[in-house]
Amino acid sequence: MAGNWSMIFLRLFNIQRYSMLIDNYRRQIDYLRLSITDMCNLRCLYCRKMEKKSQMEILRYEEIIRIAQIMGGLGIKKVRITGGEPLIRRDVVSLIEKISQMRLFSSITLTTNGTRLAEFSSLLKKAGLSRVNISLDSLDRNTYSKITRGGELNKVLIGIEEAIMCDLTPVKINVVVMKGVNENEIEEFARLTIDKPLYIRFIEFMPISHHRDFWAERYLESSVLKERLSRSFSLIPFDGPVGNGPAEYYQIKGAKAVIGFISPISNHFCAKCNRIRLTPDGKLRPCLGDEKEIALKKFIRKGATDEELKELILQVIKNKPKAHHFNIKELQTRQMVALGG
Ligand code: SAM
């Protein structure tokens, strides 16, 4: 009997926790993207405008852990570690281990450029990481080097194999497709899903901190890619369990994995958005395509209590914008690398 009561109590407690994280548009926010650095070992031409030393004062690990703990208590269920390149921040494995030991999250995932996965995959798995998303925009050594301004494709390919070996699965590969840059490779990427357990996701190029012309000349709609791929493959809509994010999935008949399209511009998914971001310098940002942020770090360093931080977080969540409004005429002030992709 006592068992029954404690189950009922737990259920009510959970319902109360989760209902706190509903915003003004009735969206349940349960996903935190935690960007732990604005530094990266690649300099992708569409992600950062220029090479410059970080000017940011980033959050210390104990501050990140405190925020994660509070957010988990409020009802955030999933955490994604991102950056910049998260695997270049010192002691990232122990950060992940500490977040995992909170036992508050159903998944802890990581977005990485993959260049350091050969060395890190097994440590990450042991620390409690669930799986990885790897950004890879080209399978051609020269194009990859051009896009990343000097990156070595081979390192990423070895990293991908290691992530699969260490069971950081399903491994999802994110490809930002750009006109005249890598669009000629979409068939080759799609073909990978036939034999390999790699979920290939084509992402529309977003106008973040670029000159309008730079973006407009390279932007390609998902529908164009879908149409082109259908000429080479028979794509079957796939609604199996591959995560509850914004991708629309298809499968080539008999393939091991699936192909996803993420269309933030042509078919935005704001009505279903469940995420909130913490930038490396401690700003809580409810929407990637809206420049409003709250400087949590400032409050933490002035001695705010957990209760006060909770109130701030709840306020930010309540006031999450209804939809993004990427401004294609003016630059956003922040680069993607400093926001957390
Ligand atoms: N360094 C990690 C990585 O490479 O995955 C994490 C950070 S990176 C900013 C995260 C993702 O954002 C990458 O997949 C990158 O391709 C994507 N990204 C950056 N700028 C973008 C843009 N303007 N439009 C679409 N995706 C973008």
Short mmCIF file of C-alpha atoms and ligand atoms in Angstrom, two decimals:
data_model
loop_
_atom_site.label_atom_id
_atom_site.label_comp_id
_atom_site.label_asym_id
_atom_site.label_seq_id
_atom_site.Cartn_x
_atom_site.Cartn_y
_atom_site.Cartn_z
CA MET A 1 0.00 0.00 0.00
CA ALA A 2 2.80 2.39 1.01
CA GLY A 3 4.37 1.54 -2.37
CA ASN A 4 1.19 2.66 -4.17
CA TRP A 5 1.12 5.97 -2.36
CA SER A 6 4.74 6.67 -3.14
CA MET A 7 4.08 5.87 -6.83
CA ILE A 8 1.12 8.28 -6.87
CA PHE A 9 3.22 10.93 -5.14
CA LEU A 10 6.06 10.47 -7.62
CA ARG A 11 3.69 10.73 -10.55
CA LEU A 12 2.09 13.92 -9.23
CA PHE A 13 5.53 15.34 -8.50
CA ASN A 14 6.66 14.61 -12.07
CA ILE A 15 3.48 16.08 -13.59
CA GLN A 16 4.07 19.20 -11.53
CA ARG A 17 7.73 19.36 -12.56
CA TYR A 18 7.01 19.06 -16.26
CA SER A 19 4.06 21.43 -16.24
CA MET A 20 6.38 24.20 -15.00
CA LEU A 21 8.22 24.05 -18.30
CA ILE A 22 5.33 24.88 -20.59
CA ASP A 23 5.69 28.18 -22.41
CA ASN A 24 3.07 30.73 -23.39
CA TYR A 25 2.35 28.80 -26.60
CA ARG A 26 1.76 25.50 -24.74
CA ARG A 27 5.03 23.94 -25.84
CA GLN A 28 6.70 21.57 -23.39
CA ILE A 29 10.35 22.53 -23.05
CA ASP A 30 12.41 19.51 -22.07
CA TYR A 31 15.63 19.80 -24.06
CA LEU A 32 18.68 21.85 -23.11
CA ARG A 33 21.49 22.57 -25.55
CA LEU A 34 24.50 23.29 -23.47
CA SER A 35 27.28 25.06 -25.31
CA ILE A 36 30.50 24.79 -23.36
CA THR A 37 32.94 26.72 -25.55
CA ASP A 38 33.01 29.14 -28.45
CA MET A 39 36.40 27.83 -29.59
CA CYS A 40 36.75 25.33 -32.40
CA ASN A 41 39.63 23.50 -34.06
CA LEU A 42 37.93 24.01 -37.46
CA ARG A 43 36.98 27.28 -39.09
CA CYS A 44 34.02 26.36 -41.28
CA LEU A 45 33.44 29.13 -43.75
CA TYR A 46 29.70 29.38 -43.00
CA CYS A 47 29.94 29.06 -39.22
CA ARG A 48 32.52 31.62 -38.17
CA LYS A 49 33.31 34.75 -40.08
CA MET A 50 36.93 35.12 -39.17
CA GLU A 51 39.57 33.60 -37.05
CA LYS A 52 39.87 35.47 -33.83
CA LYS A 53 40.70 34.73 -30.26
CA SER A 54 37.72 34.25 -28.00
CA GLN A 55 36.70 37.43 -26.21
CA MET A 56 34.19 35.57 -24.10
CA GLU A 57 34.36 34.87 -20.45
CA ILE A 58 32.91 31.40 -20.47
CA LEU A 59 31.05 29.63 -17.69
CA ARG A 60 33.12 27.56 -15.29
CA TYR A 61 32.25 23.87 -15.04
CA GLU A 62 30.83 24.24 -11.53
CA GLU A 63 28.48 26.93 -12.87
CA ILE A 64 27.41 24.73 -15.78
CA ILE A 65 26.80 21.84 -13.40
CA ARG A 66 24.72 24.02 -11.11
CA ILE A 67 22.53 25.20 -13.98
CA ALA A 68 22.13 21.64 -15.31
CA GLN A 69 21.11 20.45 -11.85
CA ILE A 70 18.49 23.20 -11.53
CA MET A 71 17.18 22.58 -15.03
CA GLY A 72 16.97 18.84 -14.42
CA GLY A 73 15.01 19.54 -11.25
CA LEU A 74 12.61 21.72 -13.21
CA GLY A 75 11.91 18.99 -15.76
CA ILE A 76 14.51 19.21 -18.53
CA LYS A 77 14.91 15.61 -19.69
CA LYS A 78 17.55 15.74 -22.39
CA VAL A 79 20.87 17.53 -22.57
CA ARG A 80 23.04 18.04 -25.63
CA ILE A 81 26.61 19.23 -25.16
CA THR A 82 27.76 21.44 -28.01
CA GLY A 83 29.93 24.44 -28.84
CA GLY A 84 32.23 25.59 -30.60
CA GLU A 85 33.88 22.22 -30.53
CA PRO A 86 33.07 20.65 -27.14
CA LEU A 87 35.83 18.05 -27.37
CA ILE A 88 38.53 20.71 -27.27
CA ARG A 89 37.51 22.01 -23.84
CA ARG A 90 39.69 20.52 -21.14
CA ASP A 91 38.05 17.93 -18.84
CA VAL A 92 34.91 17.66 -20.94
CA VAL A 93 34.69 13.95 -20.10
CA SER A 94 34.50 14.63 -16.39
CA LEU A 95 31.82 17.29 -17.00
CA ILE A 96 29.74 14.70 -18.85
CA GLU A 97 30.32 12.18 -16.10
CA LYS A 98 29.08 14.63 -13.48
CA ILE A 99 25.97 15.47 -15.49
CA SER A 100 25.32 11.78 -16.01
CA GLN A 101 25.71 11.06 -12.30
CA MET A 102 22.88 13.49 -11.52
CA ARG A 103 20.53 10.80 -12.86
CA LEU A 104 18.17 13.54 -13.98
CA PHE A 105 18.31 13.14 -17.75
CA SER A 106 17.07 10.39 -20.02
CA SER A 107 19.78 11.20 -22.56
CA ILE A 108 23.04 13.13 -22.71
CA THR A 109 24.24 13.61 -26.26
CA LEU A 110 27.03 15.51 -27.98
CA THR A 111 27.38 17.44 -31.21
CA THR A 112 30.94 17.37 -32.53
CA ASN A 113 32.93 17.85 -35.70
CA GLY A 114 34.29 14.35 -35.08
CA THR A 115 37.96 15.23 -35.36
CA ARG A 116 38.70 14.00 -31.84
CA LEU A 117 36.32 11.07 -31.61
CA ALA A 118 39.03 8.50 -32.30
CA GLU A 119 40.61 9.46 -29.03
CA PHE A 120 37.47 10.28 -27.02
CA SER A 121 34.68 7.83 -27.97
CA SER A 122 35.43 5.15 -25.42
CA LEU A 123 35.95 7.68 -22.59
CA LEU A 124 32.71 9.43 -23.48
CA LYS A 125 30.78 6.18 -23.46
CA LYS A 126 32.16 5.29 -20.03
CA ALA A 127 31.28 8.76 -18.74
CA GLY A 128 27.62 8.16 -19.59
CA LEU A 129 27.22 9.81 -22.99
CA SER A 130 24.28 8.31 -24.89
CA ARG A 131 25.28 9.10 -28.47
CA VAL A 132 26.83 11.59 -30.88
CA ASN A 133 25.84 13.80 -33.80
CA ILE A 134 28.76 14.43 -36.11
CA SER A 135 28.95 17.37 -38.49
CA LEU A 136 30.38 16.40 -41.85
CA ASP A 137 29.65 18.44 -44.96
CA SER A 138 31.76 16.62 -47.52
CA LEU A 139 33.12 13.18 -48.32
CA ASP A 140 35.71 14.67 -50.62
CA ARG A 141 39.07 15.44 -49.02
CA ASN A 142 39.59 18.72 -50.89
CA THR A 143 36.06 20.04 -50.50
CA TYR A 144 36.13 19.12 -46.80
CA SER A 145 39.38 20.98 -46.37
CA LYS A 146 37.98 24.02 -48.20
CA ILE A 147 34.76 24.16 -46.15
CA THR A 148 36.53 23.68 -42.84
CA ARG A 149 39.52 25.80 -43.88
CA GLY A 150 42.14 23.12 -43.39
CA GLY A 151 40.32 20.20 -41.70
CA GLU A 152 41.42 16.61 -42.42
CA LEU A 153 38.59 14.39 -43.58
CA ASN A 154 40.37 11.21 -42.59
CA LYS A 155 40.36 12.10 -38.90
CA VAL A 156 36.58 12.42 -38.97
CA LEU A 157 36.08 9.16 -40.85
CA ILE A 158 38.17 7.31 -38.25
CA GLY A 159 36.25 9.10 -35.49
CA ILE A 160 32.93 7.96 -36.96
CA GLU A 161 34.06 4.32 -37.00
CA GLU A 162 35.24 4.61 -33.41
CA ALA A 163 31.93 6.14 -32.27
CA ILE A 164 30.07 3.20 -33.84
CA MET A 165 32.48 0.72 -32.23
CA CYS A 166 31.94 2.31 -28.84
CA ASP A 167 28.17 2.14 -29.29
CA LEU A 168 27.54 5.89 -29.21
CA THR A 169 24.62 5.07 -31.44
CA PRO A 170 22.67 5.81 -33.48
CA VAL A 171 25.41 7.98 -34.94
CA LYS A 172 23.80 10.85 -36.81
CA ILE A 173 25.71 12.75 -39.47
CA ASN A 174 24.65 16.36 -40.01
CA VAL A 175 25.29 17.80 -43.45
CA VAL A 176 24.66 21.47 -44.19
CA VAL A 177 23.98 21.48 -47.89
CA MET A 178 25.10 24.54 -49.83
CA LYS A 179 24.55 25.41 -53.46
CA GLY A 180 27.71 25.14 -55.52
CA VAL A 181 29.70 23.86 -52.53
CA ASN A 182 28.65 20.31 -51.61
CA GLU A 183 25.22 19.83 -53.23
CA ASN A 184 26.82 17.42 -55.73
CA GLU A 185 27.47 14.98 -52.87
CA ILE A 186 23.95 14.37 -51.55
CA GLU A 187 23.54 11.08 -53.44
CA GLU A 188 26.85 9.79 -52.06
CA PHE A 189 25.81 10.72 -48.53
CA ALA A 190 22.40 9.07 -49.01
CA ARG A 191 24.08 5.91 -50.30
CA LEU A 192 25.96 5.56 -47.00
CA THR A 193 22.69 4.71 -45.24
CA ILE A 194 22.34 1.52 -47.28
CA ASP A 195 25.21 -0.40 -45.64
CA LYS A 196 26.24 1.65 -42.67
CA PRO A 197 24.33 2.39 -39.46
CA LEU A 198 24.66 6.12 -40.14
CA TYR A 199 21.66 8.42 -39.99
CA ILE A 200 22.32 11.09 -42.62
CA ARG A 201 20.54 14.38 -42.00
CA PHE A 202 20.54 17.20 -44.52
CA ILE A 203 20.19 20.58 -42.84
CA GLU A 204 19.13 23.80 -44.52
CA PHE A 205 21.71 26.55 -44.35
CA MET A 206 20.49 29.22 -41.93
CA PRO A 207 21.20 32.96 -42.23
CA ILE A 208 23.14 33.41 -39.02
CA SER A 209 25.72 36.18 -38.94
CA HIS A 210 26.28 36.21 -42.68
CA HIS A 211 25.93 38.86 -45.23
CA ARG A 212 22.60 38.35 -46.98
CA ASP A 213 24.26 37.58 -50.33
CA PHE A 214 26.59 34.97 -48.83
CA TRP A 215 23.61 33.09 -47.48
CA ALA A 216 21.24 33.66 -50.42
CA GLU A 217 23.76 32.40 -52.97
CA ARG A 218 24.24 29.13 -51.09
CA TYR A 219 20.84 28.37 -49.57
CA LEU A 220 19.07 25.25 -50.88
CA GLU A 221 15.58 24.12 -49.83
CA SER A 222 15.07 20.59 -48.51
CA SER A 223 12.31 20.01 -51.08
CA VAL A 224 14.88 20.43 -53.88
CA LEU A 225 17.16 17.85 -52.27
CA LYS A 226 14.30 15.44 -51.70
CA GLU A 227 13.20 15.75 -55.28
CA ARG A 228 16.73 15.15 -56.55
CA LEU A 229 17.30 12.14 -54.30
CA SER A 230 13.99 10.61 -55.40
CA ARG A 231 15.37 10.45 -58.91
CA SER A 232 18.15 8.10 -57.75
CA PHE A 233 16.47 6.22 -54.89
CA SER A 234 13.00 5.21 -53.90
CA LEU A 235 12.51 7.06 -50.63
CA ILE A 236 9.98 5.59 -48.24
CA PRO A 237 8.65 7.87 -45.46
CA PHE A 238 9.97 6.55 -42.16
CA ASP A 239 8.28 7.19 -38.84
CA GLY A 240 10.14 4.74 -36.64
CA PRO A 241 11.86 5.90 -33.47
CA VAL A 242 14.87 8.00 -34.43
CA GLY A 243 14.53 10.76 -31.89
CA ASN A 244 11.87 13.36 -31.40
CA GLY A 245 13.68 16.25 -33.04
CA PRO A 246 12.71 18.27 -36.07
CA ALA A 247 13.92 15.94 -38.84
CA GLU A 248 11.57 14.39 -41.37
CA TYR A 249 12.86 10.90 -42.15
CA TYR A 250 12.90 8.65 -45.20
CA GLN A 251 14.48 5.29 -45.90
CA ILE A 252 15.88 3.71 -49.01
CA LYS A 253 14.25 0.28 -49.29
CA GLY A 254 16.29 -2.30 -47.38
CA ALA A 255 18.78 0.28 -46.04
CA LYS A 256 20.33 -0.07 -42.60
CA ALA A 257 19.72 3.55 -41.65
CA VAL A 258 17.62 6.55 -42.64
CA ILE A 259 17.87 9.92 -44.35
CA GLY A 260 16.56 13.02 -42.59
CA PHE A 261 15.73 16.53 -43.75
CA ILE A 262 15.85 19.39 -41.29
CA SER A 263 14.20 22.48 -42.72
CA PRO A 264 14.40 25.43 -40.34
CA ILE A 265 13.85 27.90 -43.17
CA SER A 266 11.45 26.36 -45.70
CA ASN A 267 9.27 24.53 -43.19
CA HIS A 268 10.11 25.71 -39.74
CA PHE A 269 9.23 23.54 -36.81
CA CYS A 270 8.83 26.30 -34.21
CA ALA A 271 5.35 25.11 -33.16
CA LYS A 272 6.96 21.90 -31.91
CA CYS A 273 10.18 23.41 -30.59
CA ASN A 274 11.10 21.89 -27.24
CA ARG A 275 14.52 23.41 -26.69
CA ILE A 276 16.37 26.09 -24.87
CA ARG A 277 20.06 27.01 -25.15
CA LEU A 278 22.76 27.99 -22.74
CA THR A 279 25.53 29.89 -24.54
CA PRO A 280 29.19 29.43 -23.50
CA ASP A 281 29.17 32.82 -21.77
CA GLY A 282 26.18 31.86 -19.67
CA LYS A 283 23.28 33.44 -21.51
CA LEU A 284 20.02 31.56 -21.59
CA ARG A 285 18.59 31.83 -25.09
CA PRO A 286 15.13 30.45 -25.80
CA CYS A 287 15.40 30.60 -29.59
CA LEU A 288 18.31 30.31 -32.01
CA GLY A 289 16.68 32.73 -34.44
CA ASP A 290 15.85 35.44 -31.92
CA GLU A 291 18.47 37.56 -30.24
CA LYS A 292 16.77 37.82 -26.82
CA GLU A 293 18.87 36.26 -24.05
CA ILE A 294 19.14 36.45 -20.28
CA ALA A 295 22.59 36.67 -18.71
CA LEU A 296 22.38 33.90 -16.10
CA LYS A 297 26.12 34.17 -15.44
CA LYS A 298 25.71 37.73 -14.20
CA PHE A 299 23.10 36.59 -11.65
CA ILE A 300 25.16 33.57 -10.60
CA ARG A 301 28.23 35.69 -10.00
CA LYS A 302 26.23 38.22 -7.99
CA GLY A 303 25.28 35.39 -5.64
CA ALA A 304 21.75 34.47 -6.82
CA THR A 305 20.18 31.57 -4.92
CA ASP A 306 18.92 28.43 -6.68
CA GLU A 307 15.37 29.69 -6.16
CA GLU A 308 16.18 32.98 -7.88
CA LEU A 309 17.85 31.18 -10.77
CA LYS A 310 14.83 28.89 -11.11
CA GLU A 311 12.57 31.93 -11.37
CA LEU A 312 14.75 33.44 -14.10
CA ILE A 313 14.82 30.18 -16.06
CA LEU A 314 11.05 29.81 -15.81
CA GLN A 315 10.58 33.38 -17.02
CA VAL A 316 12.82 32.79 -20.05
CA ILE A 317 10.94 29.60 -20.89
CA LYS A 318 7.51 31.21 -20.51
CA ASN A 319 8.54 33.99 -22.88
CA LYS A 320 10.08 31.81 -25.57
CA PRO A 321 9.19 33.48 -28.90
CA LYS A 322 6.40 31.90 -30.92
CA ALA A 323 8.69 31.45 -33.93
CA HIS A 324 12.18 32.28 -35.07
CA HIS A 325 12.64 35.29 -37.26
CA PHE A 326 16.02 34.97 -38.87
CA ASN A 327 16.74 38.34 -40.25
CA ILE A 328 18.05 37.84 -43.73
CA LYS A 329 18.76 41.52 -44.24
CA GLU A 330 20.95 42.14 -41.24
CA LEU A 331 23.55 40.10 -39.48
CA GLN A 332 22.75 38.59 -36.13
CA THR A 333 25.37 39.88 -33.77
CA ARG A 334 26.45 36.42 -32.64
CA GLN A 335 28.14 33.80 -34.80
CA MET A 336 26.88 30.20 -34.70
CA VAL A 337 30.10 29.06 -33.09
CA ALA A 338 29.35 31.37 -30.16
CA LEU A 339 25.71 30.31 -29.81
CA GLY A 340 25.97 26.56 -29.77
CA GLY A 341 24.76 24.81 -32.90
N1 SAM B 1 31.71 21.81 -33.34
C1 SAM B 1 30.51 21.06 -33.28
C2 SAM B 1 30.16 20.53 -34.64
O1 SAM B 1 30.88 20.79 -35.60
O2 SAM B 1 29.15 19.83 -34.74
C3 SAM B 1 29.33 21.77 -32.65
C4 SAM B 1 29.07 23.18 -33.01
S1 SAM B 1 28.58 23.51 -34.66
C5 SAM B 1 28.24 25.24 -34.52
C6 SAM B 1 27.01 22.72 -34.69
C7 SAM B 1 26.34 22.59 -36.01
O3 SAM B 1 25.90 23.84 -36.47
C8 SAM B 1 27.19 21.99 -37.11
O4 SAM B 1 26.52 20.87 -37.63
C9 SAM B 1 27.23 23.07 -38.15
O5 SAM B 1 27.26 22.54 -39.44
C10 SAM B 1 25.93 23.79 -37.88
N2 SAM B 1 25.87 25.15 -38.41
C11 SAM B 1 26.72 26.18 -38.19
N3 SAM B 1 26.31 27.28 -38.87
C12 SAM B 1 25.17 26.94 -39.51
C13 SAM B 1 24.28 27.63 -40.38
N4 SAM B 1 24.45 28.91 -40.70
N5 SAM B 1 23.22 26.96 -40.86
C14 SAM B 1 23.01 25.65 -40.55
N6 SAM B 1 23.81 24.94 -39.72
C15 SAM B 1 24.88 25.58 -39.23
#
